[in-house]
mmCIF file of C-alpha atoms and ligand atoms in Angstrom:
data_model
loop_
_atom_site.group_PDB
_atom_site.id
_atom_site.type_symbol
_atom_site.label_atom_id
_atom_site.label_comp_id
_atom_site.label_asym_id
_atom_site.label_seq_id
_atom_site.Cartn_x
_atom_site.Cartn_y
_atom_site.Cartn_z
ATOM 1 C CA MET Y 583 79.803 126.042 100.028
ATOM 2 C CA GLN Y 584 79.172 123.901 103.097
ATOM 3 C CA THR Y 585 75.748 125.162 104.105
ATOM 4 C CA THR Y 586 74.409 122.552 106.546
ATOM 5 C CA GLU Y 587 73.844 123.718 110.134
ATOM 6 C CA GLN Y 588 75.980 121.042 111.786
ATOM 7 C CA PRO Y 589 79.757 121.612 111.715
ATOM 8 C CA ILE Y 590 80.095 119.342 108.708
ATOM 9 C CA ASN Y 591 83.737 120.172 108.288
ATOM 10 C CA GLU Y 592 84.504 118.675 111.653
ATOM 11 C CA THR Y 593 82.358 115.662 110.813
ATOM 12 C CA VAL Y 594 84.189 115.230 107.526
ATOM 13 C CA GLN Y 595 87.573 115.673 109.160
ATOM 14 C CA SER Y 596 86.831 113.174 111.868
ATOM 15 C CA ALA Y 597 85.513 110.689 109.290
ATOM 16 C CA TRP Y 598 88.573 111.214 107.084
ATOM 17 C CA HIS Y 599 90.878 110.390 109.975
ATOM 18 C CA LYS Y 600 88.946 107.319 111.193
ATOM 19 C CA ARG Y 601 90.884 104.055 111.022
ATOM 20 C CA PRO Y 602 89.616 101.931 109.486
ATOM 21 C CA LEU Y 603 87.794 104.368 107.227
ATOM 22 C CA ILE Y 604 84.744 102.504 105.934
ATOM 23 C CA ILE Y 605 83.007 104.003 102.913
ATOM 24 C CA SER Y 606 79.887 102.386 101.527
ATOM 25 C CA GLY Y 607 76.818 103.051 99.434
ATOM 26 C CA PRO Y 608 75.403 102.053 96.081
ATOM 27 C CA CYS Y 609 77.419 101.810 92.895
ATOM 28 C CA SER Y 610 74.872 104.268 91.497
ATOM 29 C CA ALA Y 611 72.234 106.512 92.983
ATOM 30 C CA GLU Y 612 69.090 105.269 91.234
ATOM 31 C CA THR Y 613 66.179 106.937 93.012
ATOM 32 C CA GLU Y 614 65.927 109.145 96.065
ATOM 33 C CA GLU Y 615 64.260 106.346 98.071
ATOM 34 C CA GLN Y 616 66.932 103.811 97.132
ATOM 35 C CA LEU Y 617 69.749 106.164 98.109
ATOM 36 C CA VAL Y 618 68.189 107.428 101.323
ATOM 37 C CA GLN Y 619 67.181 103.949 102.457
ATOM 38 C CA THR Y 620 70.623 102.556 101.719
ATOM 39 C CA ALA Y 621 72.164 105.407 103.706
ATOM 40 C CA GLN Y 622 69.785 104.900 106.639
ATOM 41 C CA ARG Y 623 70.368 101.179 106.781
ATOM 42 C CA LEU Y 624 74.132 101.733 106.548
ATOM 43 C CA ALA Y 625 74.021 104.342 109.308
ATOM 44 C CA ALA Y 626 71.949 101.987 111.469
ATOM 45 C CA THR Y 627 74.818 99.464 111.469
ATOM 46 C CA GLY Y 628 77.030 102.054 113.170
ATOM 47 C CA LYS Y 629 79.995 100.765 111.170
ATOM 48 C CA ILE Y 630 80.123 103.184 108.251
ATOM 49 C CA ASN Y 631 81.988 106.508 108.168
ATOM 50 C CA MET Y 632 81.097 107.823 104.718
ATOM 51 C CA LEU Y 633 78.370 107.398 102.105
ATOM 52 C CA ARG Y 634 79.349 106.842 98.487
ATOM 53 C CA ALA Y 635 77.153 106.958 95.396
ATOM 54 C CA GLY Y 636 77.859 107.209 91.689
ATOM 55 C CA ILE Y 637 75.919 110.053 90.073
ATOM 56 C CA TRP Y 638 77.818 110.200 86.799
ATOM 57 C CA LYS Y 639 78.803 106.680 85.757
ATOM 58 C CA PRO Y 640 81.493 106.086 83.158
ATOM 59 C CA ARG Y 641 80.293 102.795 81.669
ATOM 60 C CA THR Y 642 82.286 100.576 79.372
ATOM 61 C CA LYS Y 643 79.562 100.448 76.719
ATOM 62 C CA PRO Y 644 76.842 102.867 75.600
ATOM 63 C CA GLY Y 645 73.363 101.785 76.583
ATOM 64 C CA MET Y 646 74.449 100.784 80.075
ATOM 65 C CA PHE Y 647 73.066 102.907 82.916
ATOM 66 C CA GLU Y 648 75.145 106.079 82.921
ATOM 67 C CA GLY Y 649 73.912 107.553 86.181
ATOM 68 C CA VAL Y 650 71.096 109.931 87.070
ATOM 69 C CA GLY Y 651 73.327 113.001 86.764
ATOM 70 C CA ALA Y 652 73.100 116.188 88.798
ATOM 71 C CA LYS Y 653 69.510 115.520 89.819
ATOM 72 C CA GLY Y 654 70.871 112.917 92.238
ATOM 73 C CA LEU Y 655 72.884 115.522 94.160
ATOM 74 C CA PRO Y 656 69.949 116.772 96.305
ATOM 75 C CA TRP Y 657 69.269 113.123 97.190
ATOM 76 C CA LEU Y 658 72.766 112.886 98.618
ATOM 77 C CA GLN Y 659 72.176 116.082 100.568
ATOM 78 C CA GLN Y 660 69.003 114.577 101.955
ATOM 79 C CA ALA Y 661 70.767 111.301 102.855
ATOM 80 C CA LYS Y 662 73.457 113.278 104.673
ATOM 81 C CA LYS Y 663 70.859 115.344 106.528
ATOM 82 C CA LEU Y 664 69.029 112.238 107.714
ATOM 83 C CA THR Y 665 72.053 110.153 108.689
ATOM 84 C CA GLY Y 666 74.873 112.608 109.410
ATOM 85 C CA LEU Y 667 77.124 110.609 107.086
ATOM 86 C CA PRO Y 668 79.540 112.686 104.990
ATOM 87 C CA THR Y 669 79.168 111.988 101.265
ATOM 88 C CA THR Y 670 81.475 111.210 98.382
ATOM 89 C CA VAL Y 671 80.895 110.997 94.609
ATOM 90 C CA GLU Y 672 82.984 110.319 91.533
ATOM 91 C CA VAL Y 673 83.826 113.327 89.382
ATOM 92 C CA ALA Y 674 85.306 113.250 85.898
ATOM 93 C CA THR Y 675 84.878 116.802 84.560
ATOM 94 C CA GLY Y 676 85.268 120.348 85.826
ATOM 95 C CA LYS Y 677 81.505 120.857 85.666
ATOM 96 C CA GLN Y 678 80.878 117.781 87.790
ATOM 97 C CA VAL Y 679 83.322 119.099 90.409
ATOM 98 C CA GLN Y 680 81.410 122.391 90.548
ATOM 99 C CA ASP Y 681 77.996 120.716 90.715
ATOM 100 C CA ALA Y 682 79.108 118.324 93.444
ATOM 101 C CA LEU Y 683 80.549 121.158 95.542
ATOM 102 C CA THR Y 684 77.448 123.310 95.047
ATOM 103 C CA PHE Y 685 75.439 120.484 96.591
ATOM 104 C CA ASP Y 686 77.792 120.068 99.550
ATOM 105 C CA VAL Y 687 79.380 116.778 98.580
ATOM 106 C CA ASP Y 688 82.117 116.388 101.206
ATOM 107 C CA VAL Y 689 84.750 114.270 99.491
ATOM 108 C CA LEU Y 690 85.321 113.767 95.761
ATOM 109 C CA TRP Y 691 86.883 110.829 94.013
ATOM 110 C CA ILE Y 692 88.491 110.391 90.632
ATOM 111 C CA GLY Y 693 87.534 107.082 89.007
ATOM 112 C CA ALA Y 694 89.800 104.536 87.362
ATOM 113 C CA ARG Y 695 88.707 105.453 83.844
ATOM 114 C CA THR Y 696 89.568 109.094 84.537
ATOM 115 C CA THR Y 697 92.932 108.509 86.206
ATOM 116 C CA VAL Y 698 94.175 107.010 82.919
ATOM 117 C CA ASN Y 699 93.588 110.282 81.101
ATOM 118 C CA PRO Y 700 95.890 113.184 82.036
ATOM 119 C CA PHE Y 701 93.650 115.682 80.165
ATOM 120 C CA SER Y 702 90.650 114.733 82.306
ATOM 121 C CA VAL Y 703 92.646 114.617 85.526
ATOM 122 C CA GLN Y 704 94.021 118.081 84.744
ATOM 123 C CA GLU Y 705 90.528 119.410 84.054
ATOM 124 C CA VAL Y 706 89.337 118.075 87.414
ATOM 125 C CA ALA Y 707 92.448 119.450 89.139
ATOM 126 C CA ASP Y 708 91.885 122.908 87.600
ATOM 127 C CA ALA Y 709 88.324 122.925 88.912
ATOM 128 C CA LEU Y 710 89.665 122.052 92.372
ATOM 129 C CA ARG Y 711 91.991 125.043 92.566
ATOM 130 C CA GLY Y 712 91.213 127.122 95.641
ATOM 131 C CA VAL Y 713 88.812 124.539 97.050
ATOM 132 C CA ASP Y 714 89.358 122.838 100.380
ATOM 133 C CA VAL Y 715 87.973 119.352 99.856
ATOM 134 C CA PRO Y 716 89.497 115.905 100.330
ATOM 135 C CA VAL Y 717 89.975 114.002 97.070
ATOM 136 C CA MET Y 718 90.459 110.274 96.590
ATOM 137 C CA ILE Y 719 92.181 108.971 93.484
ATOM 138 C CA LYS Y 720 91.531 105.470 92.197
ATOM 139 C CA ASN Y 721 94.265 103.547 90.457
ATOM 140 C CA PRO Y 722 94.148 103.749 86.652
ATOM 141 C CA ILE Y 723 92.583 100.716 84.961
ATOM 142 C CA ASN Y 724 95.988 99.728 83.570
ATOM 143 C CA PRO Y 725 98.811 98.726 85.916
ATOM 144 C CA ASP Y 726 100.823 101.932 85.575
ATOM 145 C CA LEU Y 727 101.999 103.445 88.852
ATOM 146 C CA GLU Y 728 103.473 106.480 87.104
ATOM 147 C CA LEU Y 729 100.052 107.377 85.751
ATOM 148 C CA TRP Y 730 98.547 106.995 89.225
ATOM 149 C CA SER Y 731 101.318 109.122 90.766
ATOM 150 C CA GLY Y 732 100.929 111.632 87.943
ATOM 151 C CA ALA Y 733 97.264 112.090 88.842
ATOM 152 C CA VAL Y 734 98.237 112.564 92.488
ATOM 153 C CA GLU Y 735 100.780 115.202 91.471
ATOM 154 C CA ARG Y 736 98.224 117.123 89.380
ATOM 155 C CA VAL Y 737 95.822 117.220 92.321
ATOM 156 C CA VAL Y 738 98.611 118.195 94.751
ATOM 157 C CA ARG Y 739 99.629 121.023 92.421
ATOM 158 C CA ALA Y 740 96.031 122.270 92.423
ATOM 159 C CA GLY Y 741 96.526 122.880 96.155
ATOM 160 C CA ILE Y 742 94.514 119.957 97.505
ATOM 161 C CA LYS Y 743 95.952 118.976 100.874
ATOM 162 C CA GLN Y 744 93.997 115.846 101.733
ATOM 163 C CA ILE Y 745 94.402 113.098 99.192
ATOM 164 C CA GLY Y 746 93.438 109.452 99.563
ATOM 165 C CA LEU Y 747 94.334 106.559 97.284
ATOM 166 C CA ILE Y 748 91.865 103.847 96.292
ATOM 167 C CA HIS Y 749 93.112 100.506 95.031
ATOM 168 C CA ARG Y 750 90.375 98.982 92.845
ATOM 169 C CA GLY Y 751 92.450 96.507 90.837
ATOM 170 C CA PHE Y 752 93.675 96.481 87.232
ATOM 171 C CA SER Y 753 92.075 95.319 83.990
ATOM 172 C CA SER Y 754 93.529 92.235 82.451
ATOM 173 C CA TYR Y 755 92.452 90.188 79.514
ATOM 174 C CA GLY Y 756 90.712 86.879 80.105
ATOM 175 C CA ASN Y 757 90.917 87.093 83.876
ATOM 176 C CA THR Y 758 88.191 84.996 85.439
ATOM 177 C CA GLU Y 759 88.955 84.966 89.149
ATOM 178 C CA TYR Y 760 88.777 88.744 89.566
ATOM 179 C CA ARG Y 761 86.919 91.443 87.714
ATOM 180 C CA ASN Y 762 90.065 93.530 88.140
ATOM 181 C CA ALA Y 763 93.285 91.795 89.135
ATOM 182 C CA PRO Y 764 94.458 93.195 92.482
ATOM 183 C CA MET Y 765 98.201 93.019 91.706
ATOM 184 C CA TRP Y 766 98.836 93.654 95.386
ATOM 185 C CA HIS Y 767 102.549 94.302 94.893
ATOM 186 C CA LEU Y 768 101.818 97.336 92.697
ATOM 187 C CA ALA Y 769 99.391 98.726 95.227
ATOM 188 C CA ILE Y 770 101.895 98.229 98.028
ATOM 189 C CA ASP Y 771 104.542 100.073 95.996
ATOM 190 C CA MET Y 772 102.129 102.994 95.675
ATOM 191 C CA LYS Y 773 101.329 102.870 99.391
ATOM 192 C CA LEU Y 774 105.035 102.999 100.233
ATOM 193 C CA LYS Y 775 105.522 105.908 97.855
ATOM 194 C CA HIS Y 776 102.798 107.945 99.545
ATOM 195 C CA PRO Y 777 102.811 106.802 103.174
ATOM 196 C CA GLU Y 778 101.036 109.971 104.355
ATOM 197 C CA MET Y 779 97.921 109.337 102.224
ATOM 198 C CA PRO Y 780 95.058 107.135 103.439
ATOM 199 C CA PHE Y 781 95.204 103.945 101.415
ATOM 200 C CA ILE Y 782 91.808 102.422 100.759
ATOM 201 C CA ASN Y 783 90.896 99.115 99.202
ATOM 202 C CA ASP Y 784 87.855 98.723 96.937
ATOM 203 C CA PRO Y 785 87.129 94.983 97.040
ATOM 204 C CA SER Y 786 83.848 95.439 95.122
ATOM 205 C CA HIS Y 787 85.520 96.378 91.850
ATOM 206 C CA ILE Y 788 88.404 93.963 92.399
ATOM 207 C CA CYS Y 789 86.121 90.975 92.947
ATOM 208 C CA GLY Y 790 83.116 91.856 90.797
ATOM 209 C CA ARG Y 791 81.165 89.268 92.798
ATOM 210 C CA ARG Y 792 79.911 88.820 96.330
ATOM 211 C CA ASP Y 793 81.362 85.465 97.331
ATOM 212 C CA THR Y 794 84.990 86.542 97.269
ATOM 213 C CA LEU Y 795 84.571 90.003 98.827
ATOM 214 C CA LEU Y 796 85.338 88.921 102.359
ATOM 215 C CA ASP Y 797 88.670 87.273 101.461
ATOM 216 C CA THR Y 798 89.792 90.372 99.629
ATOM 217 C CA MET Y 799 88.721 92.623 102.500
ATOM 218 C CA GLN Y 800 90.712 90.487 104.935
ATOM 219 C CA LYS Y 801 93.743 90.566 102.679
ATOM 220 C CA ALA Y 802 93.583 94.372 102.559
ATOM 221 C CA ILE Y 803 93.322 94.543 106.358
ATOM 222 C CA ASP Y 804 96.271 92.165 106.691
ATOM 223 C CA LEU Y 805 98.272 94.449 104.405
ATOM 224 C CA ASP Y 806 97.520 97.368 106.736
ATOM 225 C CA TYR Y 807 95.231 99.366 104.451
ATOM 226 C CA ASP Y 808 93.622 102.389 106.108
ATOM 227 C CA GLY Y 809 90.128 101.693 104.905
ATOM 228 C CA LEU Y 810 87.663 99.999 102.597
ATOM 229 C CA MET Y 811 85.202 101.245 100.000
ATOM 230 C CA ILE Y 812 82.484 98.660 99.450
ATOM 231 C CA GLU Y 813 79.357 98.954 97.351
ATOM 232 C CA SER Y 814 76.029 98.292 99.056
ATOM 233 C CA HIS Y 815 72.418 98.370 97.922
ATOM 234 C CA ILE Y 816 69.020 97.724 99.498
ATOM 235 C CA ASP Y 817 68.232 95.250 96.710
ATOM 236 C CA PRO Y 818 71.588 94.173 95.232
ATOM 237 C CA ASP Y 819 70.211 91.737 92.640
ATOM 238 C CA ASN Y 820 68.154 94.490 91.065
ATOM 239 C CA ALA Y 821 70.796 97.217 91.141
ATOM 240 C CA TRP Y 822 71.009 99.235 87.929
ATOM 241 C CA SER Y 823 74.784 98.853 87.815
ATOM 242 C CA ASP Y 824 77.270 96.358 89.256
ATOM 243 C CA ALA Y 825 74.474 94.137 90.613
ATOM 244 C CA LYS Y 826 76.688 91.069 91.068
ATOM 245 C CA GLN Y 827 79.115 92.697 93.470
ATOM 246 C CA GLN Y 828 76.815 94.679 95.767
ATOM 247 C CA VAL Y 829 75.648 93.523 99.192
ATOM 248 C CA THR Y 830 72.942 94.742 101.545
ATOM 249 C CA PRO Y 831 73.983 97.108 104.348
ATOM 250 C CA GLU Y 832 73.261 94.351 106.879
ATOM 251 C CA ARG Y 833 75.392 91.798 105.037
ATOM 252 C CA LEU Y 834 78.182 94.344 104.884
ATOM 253 C CA ALA Y 835 77.969 94.841 108.643
ATOM 254 C CA GLU Y 836 78.203 91.054 109.136
ATOM 255 C CA MET Y 837 81.270 90.886 106.921
ATOM 256 C CA LEU Y 838 82.942 93.769 108.760
ATOM 257 C CA ASP Y 839 82.244 91.969 112.031
ATOM 258 C CA SER Y 840 83.864 88.784 110.838
ATOM 259 C CA LEU Y 841 87.109 90.441 109.757
ATOM 260 C CA ILE Y 842 90.151 89.923 111.918
ATOM 261 C CA TRP Y 843 91.687 93.295 112.669
ATOM 262 C CA ARG Y 844 95.377 92.756 113.222
ATOM 263 C CA LYS Y 845 97.499 95.447 114.779
ATOM 264 C CA GLU Y 846 100.485 96.791 112.925
ATOM 265 C CA ASP Y 847 102.466 96.914 116.121
ATOM 266 C CA VAL Y 848 102.152 96.124 119.807
ATOM 267 C CA ASN Y 849 103.881 97.569 122.834
ATOM 268 C CA SER Y 850 105.095 94.438 124.546
ATOM 269 C CA ASP Y 851 108.864 94.190 125.158
ATOM 270 C CA GLU Y 852 108.760 90.433 124.843
ATOM 271 C CA TYR Y 853 107.151 90.656 121.413
ATOM 272 C CA HIS Y 854 109.710 93.214 120.256
ATOM 273 C CA ALA Y 855 112.634 91.140 121.554
ATOM 274 C CA ALA Y 856 111.370 88.010 119.778
ATOM 275 C CA LEU Y 857 110.771 89.937 116.596
ATOM 276 C CA GLU Y 858 114.197 91.564 116.773
ATOM 277 C CA LYS Y 859 115.864 88.141 117.021
ATOM 278 C CA LEU Y 860 114.030 86.876 113.955
ATOM 279 C CA ARG Y 861 114.848 90.049 112.050
ATOM 280 C CA GLN Y 862 118.532 89.588 112.863
ATOM 281 C CA GLN Y 863 118.341 86.108 111.374
ATOM 282 C CA ILE Y 864 116.706 87.522 108.262
ATOM 283 C CA ASN Y 865 119.419 90.182 107.943
ATOM 284 C CA GLN Y 866 122.083 87.503 108.323
ATOM 285 C CA LEU Y 867 120.511 85.337 105.615
ATOM 286 C CA ASP Y 868 120.069 88.332 103.304
ATOM 287 C CA ASP Y 869 123.778 89.129 103.690
ATOM 288 C CA GLU Y 870 124.670 85.558 102.822
ATOM 289 C CA LEU Y 871 122.363 85.578 99.815
ATOM 290 C CA MET Y 872 124.028 88.730 98.516
ATOM 291 C CA GLN Y 873 127.514 87.319 98.978
ATOM 292 C CA ILE Y 874 126.491 84.201 97.101
ATOM 293 C CA LEU Y 875 124.933 86.291 94.334
ATOM 294 C CA GLY Y 876 128.155 88.277 94.083
ATOM 295 C CA ARG Y 877 130.071 85.015 93.688
ATOM 296 C CA ARG Y 878 127.589 83.821 91.096
ATOM 297 C CA MET Y 879 128.184 86.981 89.053
ATOM 298 C CA LYS Y 880 131.974 86.486 89.215
ATOM 299 C CA ILE Y 881 131.497 83.042 87.677
ATOM 300 C CA ALA Y 882 129.216 84.556 85.041
ATOM 301 C CA GLU Y 883 132.030 86.939 84.182
ATOM 302 C CA GLN Y 884 134.408 83.989 83.735
ATOM 303 C CA ILE Y 885 131.860 82.413 81.396
ATOM 304 C CA GLY Y 886 131.652 85.756 79.612
ATOM 305 C CA GLN Y 887 135.400 85.715 79.089
ATOM 306 C CA TYR Y 888 135.196 82.191 77.728
ATOM 307 C CA LYS Y 889 132.376 83.140 75.354
ATOM 308 C CA LYS Y 890 134.380 86.144 74.226
ATOM 309 C CA ASP Y 891 137.461 84.063 73.502
ATOM 310 C CA ASN Y 892 135.378 81.567 71.514
ATOM 311 C CA GLN Y 893 132.999 84.106 69.927
ATOM 312 C CA ILE Y 894 129.807 82.591 71.325
ATOM 313 C CA THR Y 895 126.548 84.512 71.917
ATOM 314 C CA ILE Y 896 125.687 85.475 75.495
ATOM 315 C CA LEU Y 897 122.146 84.134 75.466
ATOM 316 C CA GLN Y 898 121.872 80.394 75.138
ATOM 317 C CA THR Y 899 118.163 79.586 75.228
ATOM 318 C CA ASN Y 900 118.557 75.879 75.965
ATOM 319 C CA ARG Y 901 120.773 76.524 78.928
ATOM 320 C CA TRP Y 902 118.314 79.088 80.279
ATOM 321 C CA ASN Y 903 115.346 76.695 79.985
ATOM 322 C CA GLU Y 904 117.390 74.070 81.784
ATOM 323 C CA ILE Y 905 118.137 76.492 84.653
ATOM 324 C CA ILE Y 906 114.470 77.412 85.048
ATOM 325 C CA ASP Y 907 113.315 73.761 84.947
ATOM 326 C CA ARG Y 908 115.845 72.757 87.571
ATOM 327 C CA ALA Y 909 115.011 75.700 89.789
ATOM 328 C CA THR Y 910 111.224 75.325 89.692
ATOM 329 C CA THR Y 911 111.478 71.633 90.542
ATOM 330 C CA LYS Y 912 113.840 72.284 93.428
ATOM 331 C CA GLY Y 913 111.937 75.389 94.505
ATOM 332 C CA ASP Y 914 108.699 73.476 94.696
ATOM 333 C CA LYS Y 915 110.240 71.049 97.187
ATOM 334 C CA LEU Y 916 111.354 74.037 99.278
ATOM 335 C CA GLY Y 917 107.898 75.614 99.291
ATOM 336 C CA LEU Y 918 108.831 78.382 96.830
ATOM 337 C CA SER Y 919 106.173 79.193 94.254
ATOM 338 C CA LYS Y 920 106.849 78.737 90.572
ATOM 339 C CA GLU Y 921 105.891 82.367 90.019
ATOM 340 C CA PHE Y 922 108.477 83.577 92.525
ATOM 341 C CA ILE Y 923 111.212 81.278 91.219
ATOM 342 C CA THR Y 924 110.597 82.445 87.672
ATOM 343 C CA ARG Y 925 110.671 86.126 88.623
ATOM 344 C CA TYR Y 926 113.725 85.643 90.829
ATOM 345 C CA PHE Y 927 115.685 83.793 88.164
ATOM 346 C CA ASP Y 928 114.643 86.316 85.527
ATOM 347 C CA ALA Y 929 116.211 89.044 87.658
ATOM 348 C CA VAL Y 930 119.346 86.996 88.390
ATOM 349 C CA HIS Y 931 119.680 86.052 84.729
ATOM 350 C CA MET Y 932 119.367 89.669 83.592
ATOM 351 C CA GLU Y 933 122.087 90.733 86.043
ATOM 352 C CA SER Y 934 124.244 87.840 84.868
ATOM 353 C CA ILE Y 935 123.822 88.860 81.229
ATOM 354 C CA ASN Y 936 124.818 92.420 82.111
ATOM 355 C CA HIS Y 937 128.002 91.157 83.777
ATOM 356 C CA GLN Y 938 128.827 88.977 80.787
ATOM 357 C CA LYS Y 939 128.111 91.826 78.395
ATOM 358 C CA LYS Y 940 130.559 94.059 80.249
ATOM 359 C CA VAL Y 941 133.254 91.412 79.753
ATOM 360 C CA LEU Y 942 132.388 90.955 76.079
ATOM 361 C CA ASP Y 943 132.452 94.705 75.480
ATOM 362 C CA SER Y 944 135.722 95.213 77.346
HETATM 363 C C1 PEP S 415 82.589 102.867 90.978
HETATM 364 O O1 PEP S 415 83.176 103.134 92.031
HETATM 365 O O2 PEP S 415 81.396 102.572 90.908
HETATM 366 C C2 PEP S 415 83.377 102.839 89.739
HETATM 367 C C3 PEP S 415 82.890 103.141 88.562
HETATM 368 O O3 PEP S 415 84.612 102.431 89.993
HETATM 369 P P1 PEP S 415 85.949 102.342 89.090
HETATM 370 O O4 PEP S 415 86.300 103.763 88.739
HETATM 371 O O5 PEP S 415 86.885 101.724 90.054
HETATM 372 O O6 PEP S 415 85.638 101.471 87.921
HETATM 373 MN MN1 MN S 416 80.494 100.233 90.669
#
């Protein structure tokens, strides 16, 4: 179905393997001029590897702009012809997959509102059977890694070989700082689970605003993401969707220029020797921490025995509150965040309860 004269497959393959892989374009294709001009101005920066545009837009509420539909597909073809940029669109149904492929869209992506729904993901996967096209899968809107992995598995089972993951943040109630909370630790877990898949950050939908985009982009680079998908528009303030978070192609280029690209690794012996020494220290401390935790659990078991003999409940809320208060105060002085201390003590406490329970049940 790739009909263009240039060896687009090679172009797509080389784009797909670029690091960093930078994907940009409008949230939505609005008119042919808007899309083509955005693409041309992006291409002129020389910093973009792939053009994105929403053609079918799943919007939260009816009455919002729901995309131009299939009539925008020839516009994408035209933008590709004029710039050489491979294209990518969001697909949510089998019909959309077919339409996109008929019009030579090079890479497809599954949006966050689709990843949550196994029926829809399966429908998309079925339409992909026998097709050789890279597919990117956004995280589901809710923080559920199993659902995200499930979508990946459905697409893998359809025979798709090249799969990318897009981290666009997670919905949360009453969040003001981000449009979608990044929950970086969840994303990192997913990245570690699928190390062979390009891992792309979408700061536009995480931030929902322009002024914090750069920080989020830098954070993603620091966490060794393989690429970024950022929305851009020739006239961001007047965009028909997601106006607050889009930037002009030129502003995007400026932001990309100001990022600090850190290397994952370097080849200097000196650096490796220094790092190795520090890692040894970390290993040593981790061993000590585990021995201490083991001792702590032995004491918990003694307490368990005492509670058993005196028929006292395991959980004593007052005592627990006292532990947390003490720890957060001390932790603060040691530069440990309250959030970490609370999560750490929750885990320790749960383990402690399990040890005590074993004694009580014995
Ligand atoms: C988009 O990329 O414009 C979009 C709708 O994103 P998400 O699926 O992340 O909400
Ligand atoms: Mn958008």
